[in-house]
PDB file of C-alpha atoms and ligand atoms in Angstrom:
ATOM      1  CA  MET A  40       3.243 -17.448   9.624  1.00  0.00           C
ATOM      2  CA  SER A  41       1.961 -18.313   6.180  1.00  0.00           C
ATOM      3  CA  TYR A  42       0.085 -16.015   3.813  1.00  0.00           C
ATOM      4  CA  ASP A  43      -3.676 -15.889   4.453  1.00  0.00           C
ATOM      5  CA  ASP A  44      -5.489 -16.075   1.108  1.00  0.00           C
ATOM      6  CA  GLU A  45      -8.656 -14.780   2.774  1.00  0.00           C
ATOM      7  CA  ASN A  46      -7.228 -11.426   3.876  1.00  0.00           C
ATOM      8  CA  ILE A  47      -9.164  -8.423   2.616  1.00  0.00           C
ATOM      9  CA  PHE A  48      -6.510  -7.250   0.155  1.00  0.00           C
ATOM     10  CA  ALA A  49      -6.233 -10.721  -1.376  1.00  0.00           C
ATOM     11  CA  LYS A  50      -9.986 -10.527  -1.975  1.00  0.00           C
ATOM     12  CA  ILE A  51      -9.618  -7.068  -3.537  1.00  0.00           C
ATOM     13  CA  LEU A  52      -6.831  -8.391  -5.794  1.00  0.00           C
ATOM     14  CA  ARG A  53      -9.095 -11.261  -6.897  1.00  0.00           C
ATOM     15  CA  GLY A  54     -11.917  -8.784  -7.589  1.00  0.00           C
ATOM     16  CA  GLU A  55     -14.168 -10.338  -4.930  1.00  0.00           C
ATOM     17  CA  ILE A  56     -14.437  -7.044  -3.058  1.00  0.00           C
ATOM     18  CA  PRO A  57     -14.629  -3.669  -4.846  1.00  0.00           C
ATOM     19  CA  CYS A  58     -12.136  -0.864  -4.428  1.00  0.00           C
ATOM     20  CA  LYS A  59     -11.743   2.691  -5.691  1.00  0.00           C
ATOM     21  CA  LYS A  60      -8.881   1.913  -8.017  1.00  0.00           C
ATOM     22  CA  ILE A  61      -6.188   4.504  -8.694  1.00  0.00           C
ATOM     23  CA  TYR A  62      -3.686   2.467 -10.705  1.00  0.00           C
ATOM     24  CA  GLU A  63      -2.807  -1.084 -11.697  1.00  0.00           C
ATOM     25  CA  ASP A  64       0.030  -2.744 -13.606  1.00  0.00           C
ATOM     26  CA  ASP A  65       1.774  -6.145 -13.599  1.00  0.00           C
ATOM     27  CA  TYR A  66       3.281  -5.552 -10.158  1.00  0.00           C
ATOM     28  CA  VAL A  67       0.957  -3.352  -8.126  1.00  0.00           C
ATOM     29  CA  LEU A  68      -2.621  -2.393  -7.423  1.00  0.00           C
ATOM     30  CA  SER A  69      -3.405   0.968  -5.844  1.00  0.00           C
ATOM     31  CA  PHE A  70      -6.718   2.138  -4.402  1.00  0.00           C
ATOM     32  CA  HIS A  71      -8.103   4.657  -1.932  1.00  0.00           C
ATOM     33  CA  ASP A  72      -8.173   3.656   1.720  1.00  0.00           C
ATOM     34  CA  ILE A  73     -11.718   2.954   2.902  1.00  0.00           C
ATOM     35  CA  ASN A  74     -11.132   5.042   6.043  1.00  0.00           C
ATOM     36  CA  PRO A  75      -8.917   7.951   4.931  1.00  0.00           C
ATOM     37  CA  GLN A  76      -6.756   9.556   7.614  1.00  0.00           C
ATOM     38  CA  LYS A  77      -5.733  12.547   5.453  1.00  0.00           C
ATOM     39  CA  LYS A  78      -7.199  14.402   2.440  1.00  0.00           C
ATOM     40  CA  ILE A  79      -5.439  11.867   0.257  1.00  0.00           C
ATOM     41  CA  HIS A  80      -4.894   8.393   1.652  1.00  0.00           C
ATOM     42  CA  ALA A  81      -3.975   5.789  -0.929  1.00  0.00           C
ATOM     43  CA  LEU A  82      -2.775   2.224  -0.558  1.00  0.00           C
ATOM     44  CA  VAL A  83      -0.262   0.572  -2.873  1.00  0.00           C
ATOM     45  CA  ILE A  84       0.022  -3.200  -2.685  1.00  0.00           C
ATOM     46  CA  PRO A  85       2.162  -5.710  -4.559  1.00  0.00           C
ATOM     47  CA  LYS A  86       0.276  -8.298  -6.605  1.00  0.00           C
ATOM     48  CA  GLY A  87       2.386 -11.091  -5.147  1.00  0.00           C
ATOM     49  CA  LYS A  88       1.474 -12.855  -1.913  1.00  0.00           C
ATOM     50  CA  PHE A  89       3.662 -11.051   0.624  1.00  0.00           C
ATOM     51  CA  ILE A  90       2.613 -10.717   4.248  1.00  0.00           C
ATOM     52  CA  ASP A  91       4.719  -7.704   5.169  1.00  0.00           C
ATOM     53  CA  LEU A  92       7.815  -5.707   4.236  1.00  0.00           C
ATOM     54  CA  ASP A  93      10.202  -8.238   5.785  1.00  0.00           C
ATOM     55  CA  ASP A  94       8.603 -11.074   3.806  1.00  0.00           C
ATOM     56  CA  PHE A  95       8.810  -8.926   0.657  1.00  0.00           C
ATOM     57  CA  SER A  96      12.454  -7.931   1.220  1.00  0.00           C
ATOM     58  CA  ILE A  97      13.480 -11.553   1.653  1.00  0.00           C
ATOM     59  CA  ASN A  98      11.288 -13.290  -0.919  1.00  0.00           C
ATOM     60  CA  ALA A  99      10.320 -10.873  -3.703  1.00  0.00           C
ATOM     61  CA  SER A 100      12.188 -10.903  -7.004  1.00  0.00           C
ATOM     62  CA  SER A 101      14.216  -7.885  -8.097  1.00  0.00           C
ATOM     63  CA  GLU A 102      11.509  -7.139 -10.657  1.00  0.00           C
ATOM     64  CA  GLU A 103       8.804  -7.177  -7.977  1.00  0.00           C
ATOM     65  CA  ILE A 104      10.823  -4.873  -5.721  1.00  0.00           C
ATOM     66  CA  VAL A 105      11.476  -2.387  -8.503  1.00  0.00           C
ATOM     67  CA  GLY A 106       7.868  -2.709  -9.671  1.00  0.00           C
ATOM     68  CA  LEU A 107       6.516  -1.787  -6.240  1.00  0.00           C
ATOM     69  CA  LEU A 108       8.794   1.221  -5.793  1.00  0.00           C
ATOM     70  CA  LYS A 109       8.101   2.490  -9.306  1.00  0.00           C
ATOM     71  CA  GLY A 110       4.397   1.904  -8.693  1.00  0.00           C
ATOM     72  CA  ILE A 111       4.453   4.121  -5.604  1.00  0.00           C
ATOM     73  CA  ASN A 112       5.957   6.954  -7.651  1.00  0.00           C
ATOM     74  CA  ILE A 113       3.455   6.487 -10.476  1.00  0.00           C
ATOM     75  CA  VAL A 114       0.564   6.619  -8.004  1.00  0.00           C
ATOM     76  CA  ALA A 115       1.977   9.730  -6.274  1.00  0.00           C
ATOM     77  CA  LYS A 116       2.229  11.420  -9.674  1.00  0.00           C
ATOM     78  CA  LYS A 117      -1.325  10.427 -10.587  1.00  0.00           C
ATOM     79  CA  LEU A 118      -2.594  11.838  -7.289  1.00  0.00           C
ATOM     80  CA  GLY A 119      -0.638  15.079  -7.758  1.00  0.00           C
ATOM     81  CA  ILE A 120       1.350  14.663  -4.552  1.00  0.00           C
ATOM     82  CA  SER A 121       4.773  13.656  -5.895  1.00  0.00           C
ATOM     83  CA  VAL A 122       7.649  16.107  -5.668  1.00  0.00           C
ATOM     84  CA  ASP A 123       7.252  17.087  -9.319  1.00  0.00           C
ATOM     85  CA  THR A 124       3.432  17.247  -9.392  1.00  0.00           C
ATOM     86  CA  GLY A 125       2.672  18.504  -5.877  1.00  0.00           C
ATOM     87  CA  LYS A 126       4.038  19.169  -2.408  1.00  0.00           C
ATOM     88  CA  GLY A 127       5.108  15.742  -1.289  1.00  0.00           C
ATOM     89  CA  TYR A 128       3.575  13.049   0.853  1.00  0.00           C
ATOM     90  CA  ARG A 129       4.320  10.404   3.458  1.00  0.00           C
ATOM     91  CA  ALA A 130       4.803   6.752   2.563  1.00  0.00           C
ATOM     92  CA  LEU A 131       4.290   4.495   5.560  1.00  0.00           C
ATOM     93  CA  VAL A 132       4.376   0.759   6.132  1.00  0.00           C
ATOM     94  CA  ASN A 133       3.114  -0.916   9.275  1.00  0.00           C
ATOM     95  CA  ILE A 134       4.814  -4.219  10.027  1.00  0.00           C
ATOM     96  CA  ASN A 135       3.319  -6.880  12.267  1.00  0.00           C
ATOM     97  CA  GLU A 136       2.158  -6.424  15.832  1.00  0.00           C
ATOM     98  CA  HIS A 137       4.260  -3.537  17.154  1.00  0.00           C
ATOM     99  CA  GLY A 138       3.977  -1.757  13.810  1.00  0.00           C
ATOM    100  CA  GLY A 139       0.187  -1.895  14.059  1.00  0.00           C
ATOM    101  CA  GLN A 140      -0.385  -3.857  10.858  1.00  0.00           C
ATOM    102  CA  GLU A 141      -4.010  -4.970  10.550  1.00  0.00           C
ATOM    103  CA  VAL A 142      -4.165  -6.458   7.059  1.00  0.00           C
ATOM    104  CA  PRO A 143      -1.582  -9.230   6.489  1.00  0.00           C
ATOM    105  CA  HIS A 144      -0.767  -8.331   2.873  1.00  0.00           C
ATOM    106  CA  LEU A 145       2.072  -5.816   2.418  1.00  0.00           C
ATOM    107  CA  HIS A 146       0.756  -2.328   1.743  1.00  0.00           C
ATOM    108  CA  PHE A 147       2.241   1.135   1.545  1.00  0.00           C
ATOM    109  CA  HIS A 148       0.050   3.953   2.821  1.00  0.00           C
ATOM    110  CA  LEU A 149       0.474   7.236   0.904  1.00  0.00           C
ATOM    111  CA  PHE A 150      -0.761  10.276   2.843  1.00  0.00           C
ATOM    112  CA  GLY A 151      -0.913  13.719   1.246  1.00  0.00           C
ATOM    113  CA  GLY A 152      -2.937  16.642  -0.040  1.00  0.00           C
ATOM    114  CA  GLU A 153      -2.190  18.488   3.204  1.00  0.00           C
ATOM    115  CA  ARG A 154       0.533  18.569   5.852  1.00  0.00           C
ATOM    116  CA  VAL A 155       0.713  15.095   7.312  1.00  0.00           C
ATOM    117  CA  GLY A 156       1.860  16.094  10.798  1.00  0.00           C
ATOM    118  CA  ARG A 157       3.952  14.337  13.416  1.00  0.00           C
ATOM    119  CA  MET A 158       5.677  11.162  12.366  1.00  0.00           C
ATOM    120  CA  VAL A 159       4.880   9.128  15.465  1.00  0.00           C
ATOM    121  CA  GLU A 160       2.307   9.767  18.162  1.00  0.00           C
TER     122      GLU A 160
HETATM  123  P1  5GP B 158      -2.741  -1.376   8.387  1.00  0.00           P
HETATM  124  O1  5GP B 158      -3.199  -1.007   9.778  1.00  0.00           O
HETATM  125  O2  5GP B 158      -2.770  -2.853   8.168  1.00  0.00           O
HETATM  126  O3  5GP B 158      -1.390  -0.770   8.053  1.00  0.00           O
HETATM  127  O4  5GP B 158      -3.732  -0.678   7.397  1.00  0.00           O
HETATM  128  C1  5GP B 158      -4.836  -1.317   6.847  1.00  0.00           C
HETATM  129  C2  5GP B 158      -5.629  -0.262   6.110  1.00  0.00           C
HETATM  130  O5  5GP B 158      -6.542  -0.901   5.260  1.00  0.00           O
HETATM  131  C3  5GP B 158      -6.426   0.682   7.012  1.00  0.00           C
HETATM  132  O6  5GP B 158      -6.027   2.023   6.762  1.00  0.00           O
HETATM  133  C4  5GP B 158      -7.877   0.414   6.608  1.00  0.00           C
HETATM  134  O7  5GP B 158      -8.675   1.567   6.615  1.00  0.00           O
HETATM  135  C5  5GP B 158      -7.725  -0.157   5.211  1.00  0.00           C
HETATM  136  N1  5GP B 158      -8.786  -1.079   4.825  1.00  0.00           N
HETATM  137  C6  5GP B 158      -9.288  -2.119   5.554  1.00  0.00           C
HETATM  138  N2  5GP B 158     -10.234  -2.766   4.868  1.00  0.00           N
HETATM  139  C7  5GP B 158     -10.354  -2.137   3.672  1.00  0.00           C
HETATM  140  C8  5GP B 158     -11.168  -2.359   2.525  1.00  0.00           C
HETATM  141  O8  5GP B 158     -12.006  -3.265   2.467  1.00  0.00           O
HETATM  142  N3  5GP B 158     -11.004  -1.506   1.473  1.00  0.00           N
HETATM  143  C9  5GP B 158     -10.090  -0.488   1.505  1.00  0.00           C
HETATM  144  N4  5GP B 158     -10.003   0.286   0.419  1.00  0.00           N
HETATM  145  N5  5GP B 158      -9.298  -0.265   2.562  1.00  0.00           N
HETATM  146  C10 5GP B 158      -9.421  -1.075   3.641  1.00  0.00           C
END
């Protein structure tokens, strides 16, 4: 499967669709999920064209991998849910069909601001 340039997150990255931005740097863009499942529900996406976590693990540069992980921590701090600024959170990635991934651009969900609950239903 090749990367679909018309996926919704690609359009957000290009500024064609608005988002409620939380943070942006050279490697990541973070914004609030349009349909929040918890009090805080943020998305963190790499700026590069990666379909899912497997694609990212295989094809991203070391800088991109570090940039994404650091970006997640920066966003958690900004939202007050990191271990040092709050009470923690859940980072979750859905991958392909069985993982329930709907948007084919890698994204981490960050859930917090309250107890997140059971890991898997
Ligand atoms: P997935 O199921 O692929 O892991 O998650 C996709 C997420 O993207 C869902 O939580 C959904 O609410 C969110 N989403 C879909 N379209 C938009 C959009 O246009 N803007 C924002 N901010 N979030 C979106």
